[in-house]
PDB file of C-alpha atoms in Angstrom:
ATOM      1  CA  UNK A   1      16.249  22.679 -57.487  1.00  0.00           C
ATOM      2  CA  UNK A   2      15.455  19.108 -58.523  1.00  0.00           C
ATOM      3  CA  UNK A   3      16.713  18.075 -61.862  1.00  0.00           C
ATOM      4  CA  UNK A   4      13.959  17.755 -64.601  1.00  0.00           C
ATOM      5  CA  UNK A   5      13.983  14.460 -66.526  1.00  0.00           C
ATOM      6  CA  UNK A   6      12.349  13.175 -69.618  1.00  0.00           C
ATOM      7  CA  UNK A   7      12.361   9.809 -70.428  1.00  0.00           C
ATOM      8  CA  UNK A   8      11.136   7.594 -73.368  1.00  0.00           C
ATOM      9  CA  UNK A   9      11.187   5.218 -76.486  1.00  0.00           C
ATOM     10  CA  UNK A  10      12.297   5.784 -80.266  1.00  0.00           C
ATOM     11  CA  UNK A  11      13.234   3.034 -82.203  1.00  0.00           C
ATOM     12  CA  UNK A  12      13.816   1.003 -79.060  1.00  0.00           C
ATOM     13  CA  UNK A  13      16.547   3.454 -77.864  1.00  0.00           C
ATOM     14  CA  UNK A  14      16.134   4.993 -74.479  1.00  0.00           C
ATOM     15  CA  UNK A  15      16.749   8.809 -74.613  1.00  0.00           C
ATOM     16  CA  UNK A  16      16.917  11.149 -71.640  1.00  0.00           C
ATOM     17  CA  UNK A  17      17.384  14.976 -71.442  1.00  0.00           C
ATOM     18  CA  UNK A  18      18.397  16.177 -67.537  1.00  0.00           C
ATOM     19  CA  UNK A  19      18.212  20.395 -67.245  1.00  0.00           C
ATOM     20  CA  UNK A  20      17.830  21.701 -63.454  1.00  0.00           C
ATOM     21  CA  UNK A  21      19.314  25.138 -62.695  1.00  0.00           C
ATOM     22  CA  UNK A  22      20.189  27.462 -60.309  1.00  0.00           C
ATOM     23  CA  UNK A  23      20.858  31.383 -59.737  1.00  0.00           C
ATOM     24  CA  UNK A  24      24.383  32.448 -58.944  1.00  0.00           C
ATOM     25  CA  UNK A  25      24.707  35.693 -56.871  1.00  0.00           C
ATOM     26  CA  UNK A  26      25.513  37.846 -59.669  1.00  0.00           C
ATOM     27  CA  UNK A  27      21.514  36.758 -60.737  1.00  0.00           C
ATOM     28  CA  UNK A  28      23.535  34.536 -63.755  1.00  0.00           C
ATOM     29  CA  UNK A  29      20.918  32.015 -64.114  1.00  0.00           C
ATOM     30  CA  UNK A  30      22.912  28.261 -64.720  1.00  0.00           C
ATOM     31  CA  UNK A  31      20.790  25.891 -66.954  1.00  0.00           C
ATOM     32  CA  UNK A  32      23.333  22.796 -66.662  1.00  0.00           C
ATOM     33  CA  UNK A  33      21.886  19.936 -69.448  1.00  0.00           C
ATOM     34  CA  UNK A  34      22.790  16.574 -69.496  1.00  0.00           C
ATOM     35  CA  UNK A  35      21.998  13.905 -72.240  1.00  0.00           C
ATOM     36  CA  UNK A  36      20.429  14.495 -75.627  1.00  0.00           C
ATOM     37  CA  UNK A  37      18.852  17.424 -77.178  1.00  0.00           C
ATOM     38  CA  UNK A  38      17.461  16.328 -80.173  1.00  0.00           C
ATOM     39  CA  UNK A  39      13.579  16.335 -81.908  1.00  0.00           C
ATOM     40  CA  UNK A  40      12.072  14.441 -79.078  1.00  0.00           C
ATOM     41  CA  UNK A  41      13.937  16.103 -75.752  1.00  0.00           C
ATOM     42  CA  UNK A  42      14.235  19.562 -77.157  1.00  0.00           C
ATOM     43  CA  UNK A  43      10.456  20.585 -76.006  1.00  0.00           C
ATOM     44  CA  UNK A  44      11.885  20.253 -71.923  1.00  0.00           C
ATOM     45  CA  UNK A  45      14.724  22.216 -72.529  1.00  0.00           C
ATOM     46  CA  UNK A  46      12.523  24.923 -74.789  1.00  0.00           C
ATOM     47  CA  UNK A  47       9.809  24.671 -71.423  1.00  0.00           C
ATOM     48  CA  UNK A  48      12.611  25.555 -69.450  1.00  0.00           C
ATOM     49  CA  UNK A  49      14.123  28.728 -70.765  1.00  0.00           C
ATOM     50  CA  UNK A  50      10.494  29.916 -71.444  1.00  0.00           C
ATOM     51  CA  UNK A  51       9.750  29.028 -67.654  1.00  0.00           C
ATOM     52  CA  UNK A  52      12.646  30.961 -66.610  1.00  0.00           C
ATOM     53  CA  UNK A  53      12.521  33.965 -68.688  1.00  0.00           C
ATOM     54  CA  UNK A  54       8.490  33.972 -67.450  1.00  0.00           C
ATOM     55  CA  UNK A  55      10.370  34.507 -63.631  1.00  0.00           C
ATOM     56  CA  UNK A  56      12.793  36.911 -65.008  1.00  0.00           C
ATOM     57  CA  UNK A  57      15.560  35.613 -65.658  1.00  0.00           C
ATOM     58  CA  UNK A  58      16.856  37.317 -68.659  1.00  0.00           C
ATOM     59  CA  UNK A  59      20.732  36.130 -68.333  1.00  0.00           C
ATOM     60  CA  UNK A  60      20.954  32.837 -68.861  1.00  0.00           C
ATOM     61  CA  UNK A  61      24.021  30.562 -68.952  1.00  0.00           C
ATOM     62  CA  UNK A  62      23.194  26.935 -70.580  1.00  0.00           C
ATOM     63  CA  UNK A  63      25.795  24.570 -69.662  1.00  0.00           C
ATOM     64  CA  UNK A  64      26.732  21.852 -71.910  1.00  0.00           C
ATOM     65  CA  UNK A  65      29.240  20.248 -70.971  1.00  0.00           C
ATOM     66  CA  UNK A  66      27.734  16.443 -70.566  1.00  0.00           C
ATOM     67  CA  UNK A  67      25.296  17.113 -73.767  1.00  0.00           C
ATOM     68  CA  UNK A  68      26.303  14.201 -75.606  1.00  0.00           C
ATOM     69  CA  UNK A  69      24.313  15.126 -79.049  1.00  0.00           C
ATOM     70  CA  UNK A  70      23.001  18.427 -80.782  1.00  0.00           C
ATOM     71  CA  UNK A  71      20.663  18.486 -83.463  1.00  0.00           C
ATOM     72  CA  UNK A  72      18.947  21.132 -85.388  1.00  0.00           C
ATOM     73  CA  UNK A  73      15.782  20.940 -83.015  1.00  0.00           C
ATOM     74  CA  UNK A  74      18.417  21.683 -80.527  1.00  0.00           C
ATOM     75  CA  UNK A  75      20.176  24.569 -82.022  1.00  0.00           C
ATOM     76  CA  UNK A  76      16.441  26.269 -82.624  1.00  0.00           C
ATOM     77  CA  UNK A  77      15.519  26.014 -79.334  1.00  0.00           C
ATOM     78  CA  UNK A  78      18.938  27.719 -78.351  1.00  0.00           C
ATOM     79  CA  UNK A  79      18.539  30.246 -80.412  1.00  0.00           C
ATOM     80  CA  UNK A  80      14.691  31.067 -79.415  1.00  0.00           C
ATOM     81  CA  UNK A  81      16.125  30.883 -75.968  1.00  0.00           C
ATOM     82  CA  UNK A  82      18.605  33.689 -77.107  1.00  0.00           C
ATOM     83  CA  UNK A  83      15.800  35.497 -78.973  1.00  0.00           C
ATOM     84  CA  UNK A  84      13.529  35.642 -75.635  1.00  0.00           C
ATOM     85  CA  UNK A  85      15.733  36.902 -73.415  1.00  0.00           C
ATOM     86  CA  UNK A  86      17.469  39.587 -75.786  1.00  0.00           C
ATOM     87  CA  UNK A  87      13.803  40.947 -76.070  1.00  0.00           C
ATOM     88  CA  UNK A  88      14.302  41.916 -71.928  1.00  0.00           C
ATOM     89  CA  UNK A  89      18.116  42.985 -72.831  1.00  0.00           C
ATOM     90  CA  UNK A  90      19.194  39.553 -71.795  1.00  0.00           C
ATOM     91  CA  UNK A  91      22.054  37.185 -72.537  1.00  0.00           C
ATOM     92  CA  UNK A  92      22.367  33.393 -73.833  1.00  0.00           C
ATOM     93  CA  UNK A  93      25.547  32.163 -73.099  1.00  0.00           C
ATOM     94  CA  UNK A  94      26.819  28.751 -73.896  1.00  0.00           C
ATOM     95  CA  UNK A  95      29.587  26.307 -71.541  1.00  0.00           C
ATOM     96  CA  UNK A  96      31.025  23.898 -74.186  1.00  0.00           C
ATOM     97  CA  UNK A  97      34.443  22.524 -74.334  1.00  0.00           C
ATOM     98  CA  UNK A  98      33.414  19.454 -76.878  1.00  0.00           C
ATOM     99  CA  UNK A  99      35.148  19.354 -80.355  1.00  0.00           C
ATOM    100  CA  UNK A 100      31.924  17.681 -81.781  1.00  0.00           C
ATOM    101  CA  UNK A 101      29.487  20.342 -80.243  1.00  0.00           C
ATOM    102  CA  UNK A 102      31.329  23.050 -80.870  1.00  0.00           C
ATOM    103  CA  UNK A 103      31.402  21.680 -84.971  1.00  0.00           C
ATOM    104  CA  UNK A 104      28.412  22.090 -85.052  1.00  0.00           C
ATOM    105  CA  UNK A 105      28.433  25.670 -83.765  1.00  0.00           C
ATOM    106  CA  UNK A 106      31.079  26.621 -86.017  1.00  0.00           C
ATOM    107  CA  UNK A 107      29.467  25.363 -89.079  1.00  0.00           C
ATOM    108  CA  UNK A 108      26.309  26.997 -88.613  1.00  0.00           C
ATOM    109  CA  UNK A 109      27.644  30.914 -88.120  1.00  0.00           C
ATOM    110  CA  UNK A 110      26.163  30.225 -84.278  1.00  0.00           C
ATOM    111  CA  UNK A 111      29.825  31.073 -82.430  1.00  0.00           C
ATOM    112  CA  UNK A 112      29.523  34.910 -83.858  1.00  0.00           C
ATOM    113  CA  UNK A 113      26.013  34.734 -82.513  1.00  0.00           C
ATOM    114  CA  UNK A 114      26.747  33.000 -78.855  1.00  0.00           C
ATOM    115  CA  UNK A 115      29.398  33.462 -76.655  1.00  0.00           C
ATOM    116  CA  UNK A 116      31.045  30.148 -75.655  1.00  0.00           C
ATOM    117  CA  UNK A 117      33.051  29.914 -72.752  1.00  0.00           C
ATOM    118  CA  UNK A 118      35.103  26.628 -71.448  1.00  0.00           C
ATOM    119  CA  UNK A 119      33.649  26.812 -67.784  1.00  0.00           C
ATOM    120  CA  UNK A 120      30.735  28.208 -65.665  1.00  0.00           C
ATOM    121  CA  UNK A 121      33.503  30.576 -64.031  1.00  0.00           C
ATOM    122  CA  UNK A 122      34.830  31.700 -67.077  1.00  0.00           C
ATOM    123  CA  UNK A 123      31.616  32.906 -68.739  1.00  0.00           C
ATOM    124  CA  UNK A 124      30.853  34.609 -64.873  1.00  0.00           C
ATOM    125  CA  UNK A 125      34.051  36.421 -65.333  1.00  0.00           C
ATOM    126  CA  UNK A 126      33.023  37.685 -68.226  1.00  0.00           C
ATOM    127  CA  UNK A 127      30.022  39.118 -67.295  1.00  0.00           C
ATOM    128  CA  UNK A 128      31.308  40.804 -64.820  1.00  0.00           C
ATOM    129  CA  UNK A 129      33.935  42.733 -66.839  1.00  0.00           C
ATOM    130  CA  UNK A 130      30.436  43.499 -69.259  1.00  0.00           C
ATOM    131  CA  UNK A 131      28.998  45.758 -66.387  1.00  0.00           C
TER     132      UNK A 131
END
């Protein structure tokens, strides 16, 4: 699936937020993000869980690896994500290996309330054990 891009001005800074995903065979649903998630990119990835809960897809794995900056808009629309797809007795899983991400996690309460795995096989692996 082609990556999803939204692009635009504040302040005279460019800002970009790139989510595409795909479905693994164990139907683990990959949202990889790329960029920014702040107050002005936060709406695409927010469109995008909502799309794919609205196909069914109630275990979702966001990947976060190249997410360069989290704010609170962010973190809100992860854990509405996590809120809509616990409502089908889904998951929200998080891939995020970055010291200043993962802050920002721990300082909230948010790493008792997602489960944060270093890779995309890693949080797979885990799953499976689950069932």
């Amino acid at each position: 699936m082609a990556p999803t891009s939204i692009r635009g001005t504040a302040q005279e800074d460019l800002w970009i937020l790139k989510v595409n995903d795909y479905t693994t065979d164990d139907d683990l649903t990959v949202i990889n993000v790329e960029g920014e998630i702040d107050v002005y990119t936060a709406p695409k990835l927010r469109e995008k869980l909502i799309d794919l809960v609205n196909k069914g897809k109630y275990h979702l794995l966001v990947d976060m690896e190249k997410v360069e900056f989290l704010d609170s808009t962010g973190l809100g629309v992860l854990v509405g994500g996590l809120k809509r797809v616990r409502a089908h007795d889904g998951s929200l899983e998080l891939v995020c290996t970055q010291e200043r991400i993962l802050k920002i996690f721990r300082i909230t309460g948010l790493t008792k309330v997602f489960g944060i795995f270093d890779s995309v096989d890693d949080a797979r692996e885990h799953r499976k054990k689950q069932k």
